[in-house]
Amino acid sequence: MHVTMQLCGFVSIFFIMLYLMQVAVLWWRGTRRTRVSVSESPSHLFHRPRPHPPLPPPHHPR
């Protein structure tokens, strides 16, 4: 009984931490969008570790 309650609490805390991380990343990108270009964004570096051309695609959704 206590083990299942601890497991549920751990899972809920884990999901809350993931949600807070997503909110923090979105807020950080929103605040620094005007000064940081797309090529210098750490999120794009995390998603695409391989070297990409310096020019972004012309039809980039924003």
PDB file of C-alpha atoms in Angstrom:
ATOM      1  CA  MET A   1       0.000   0.000   0.000  1.00  0.00           C
ATOM      2  CA  HIS A   2       2.687   2.482   1.007  1.00  0.00           C
ATOM      3  CA  VAL A   3       4.914   1.401  -1.885  1.00  0.00           C
ATOM      4  CA  THR A   4       2.193   2.119  -4.456  1.00  0.00           C
ATOM      5  CA  MET A   5       1.480   5.523  -2.884  1.00  0.00           C
ATOM      6  CA  GLN A   6       5.182   6.429  -3.007  1.00  0.00           C
ATOM      7  CA  LEU A   7       5.385   5.291  -6.626  1.00  0.00           C
ATOM      8  CA  CYS A   8       2.363   7.409  -7.603  1.00  0.00           C
ATOM      9  CA  GLY A   9       3.869  10.413  -5.827  1.00  0.00           C
ATOM     10  CA  PHE A  10       7.202   9.934  -7.582  1.00  0.00           C
ATOM     11  CA  VAL A  11       5.511   9.661 -11.005  1.00  0.00           C
ATOM     12  CA  SER A  12       3.424  12.785 -10.347  1.00  0.00           C
ATOM     13  CA  ILE A  13       6.521  14.742  -9.245  1.00  0.00           C
ATOM     14  CA  PHE A  14       8.378  13.524 -12.345  1.00  0.00           C
ATOM     15  CA  PHE A  15       5.599  14.740 -14.674  1.00  0.00           C
ATOM     16  CA  ILE A  16       5.426  18.067 -12.817  1.00  0.00           C
ATOM     17  CA  MET A  17       9.175  18.521 -13.286  1.00  0.00           C
ATOM     18  CA  LEU A  18       8.874  17.748 -17.014  1.00  0.00           C
ATOM     19  CA  TYR A  19       6.033  20.280 -17.333  1.00  0.00           C
ATOM     20  CA  LEU A  20       8.023  22.960 -15.493  1.00  0.00           C
ATOM     21  CA  MET A  21      11.048  22.295 -17.718  1.00  0.00           C
ATOM     22  CA  GLN A  22       8.926  22.701 -20.866  1.00  0.00           C
ATOM     23  CA  VAL A  23       7.407  25.933 -19.529  1.00  0.00           C
ATOM     24  CA  ALA A  24      10.864  27.269 -18.619  1.00  0.00           C
ATOM     25  CA  VAL A  25      12.264  26.420 -22.077  1.00  0.00           C
ATOM     26  CA  LEU A  26       9.295  28.049 -23.837  1.00  0.00           C
ATOM     27  CA  TRP A  27       9.583  31.159 -21.628  1.00  0.00           C
ATOM     28  CA  TRP A  28      13.357  31.364 -22.199  1.00  0.00           C
ATOM     29  CA  ARG A  29      12.908  31.061 -25.974  1.00  0.00           C
ATOM     30  CA  GLY A  30      10.108  33.644 -25.921  1.00  0.00           C
ATOM     31  CA  THR A  31      12.196  36.171 -24.001  1.00  0.00           C
ATOM     32  CA  ARG A  32      15.358  35.725 -26.106  1.00  0.00           C
ATOM     33  CA  ARG A  33      13.682  35.284 -29.503  1.00  0.00           C
ATOM     34  CA  THR A  34      14.379  38.882 -30.558  1.00  0.00           C
ATOM     35  CA  ARG A  35      18.132  38.724 -29.866  1.00  0.00           C
ATOM     36  CA  VAL A  36      19.108  35.112 -30.640  1.00  0.00           C
ATOM     37  CA  SER A  37      18.945  33.825 -34.200  1.00  0.00           C
ATOM     38  CA  VAL A  38      17.558  30.419 -35.145  1.00  0.00           C
ATOM     39  CA  SER A  39      21.027  28.937 -35.773  1.00  0.00           C
ATOM     40  CA  GLU A  40      22.218  29.942 -32.279  1.00  0.00           C
ATOM     41  CA  SER A  41      19.190  28.553 -30.430  1.00  0.00           C
ATOM     42  CA  PRO A  42      20.196  25.709 -28.052  1.00  0.00           C
ATOM     43  CA  SER A  43      16.935  23.876 -28.745  1.00  0.00           C
ATOM     44  CA  HIS A  44      17.864  23.502 -32.423  1.00  0.00           C
ATOM     45  CA  LEU A  45      21.335  22.339 -31.404  1.00  0.00           C
ATOM     46  CA  PHE A  46      19.770  19.685 -29.161  1.00  0.00           C
ATOM     47  CA  HIS A  47      17.356  18.540 -31.887  1.00  0.00           C
ATOM     48  CA  ARG A  48      19.929  18.637 -34.708  1.00  0.00           C
ATOM     49  CA  PRO A  49      23.447  17.890 -33.380  1.00  0.00           C
ATOM     50  CA  ARG A  50      24.848  17.467 -36.894  1.00  0.00           C
ATOM     51  CA  PRO A  51      26.225  20.645 -38.572  1.00  0.00           C
ATOM     52  CA  HIS A  52      23.585  22.422 -40.617  1.00  0.00           C
ATOM     53  CA  PRO A  53      24.026  25.188 -43.233  1.00  0.00           C
ATOM     54  CA  PRO A  54      24.243  28.694 -41.708  1.00  0.00           C
ATOM     55  CA  LEU A  55      21.282  29.975 -43.736  1.00  0.00           C
ATOM     56  CA  PRO A  56      17.877  28.869 -42.395  1.00  0.00           C
ATOM     57  CA  PRO A  57      15.262  27.522 -44.856  1.00  0.00           C
ATOM     58  CA  PRO A  58      13.314  30.352 -46.578  1.00  0.00           C
ATOM     59  CA  HIS A  59       9.891  29.001 -45.546  1.00  0.00           C
ATOM     60  CA  HIS A  60      10.537  28.600 -41.817  1.00  0.00           C
ATOM     61  CA  PRO A  61       7.314  28.369 -39.746  1.00  0.00           C
ATOM     62  CA  ARG A  62       7.344  30.748 -36.809  1.00  0.00           C
TER      63      ARG A  62
END
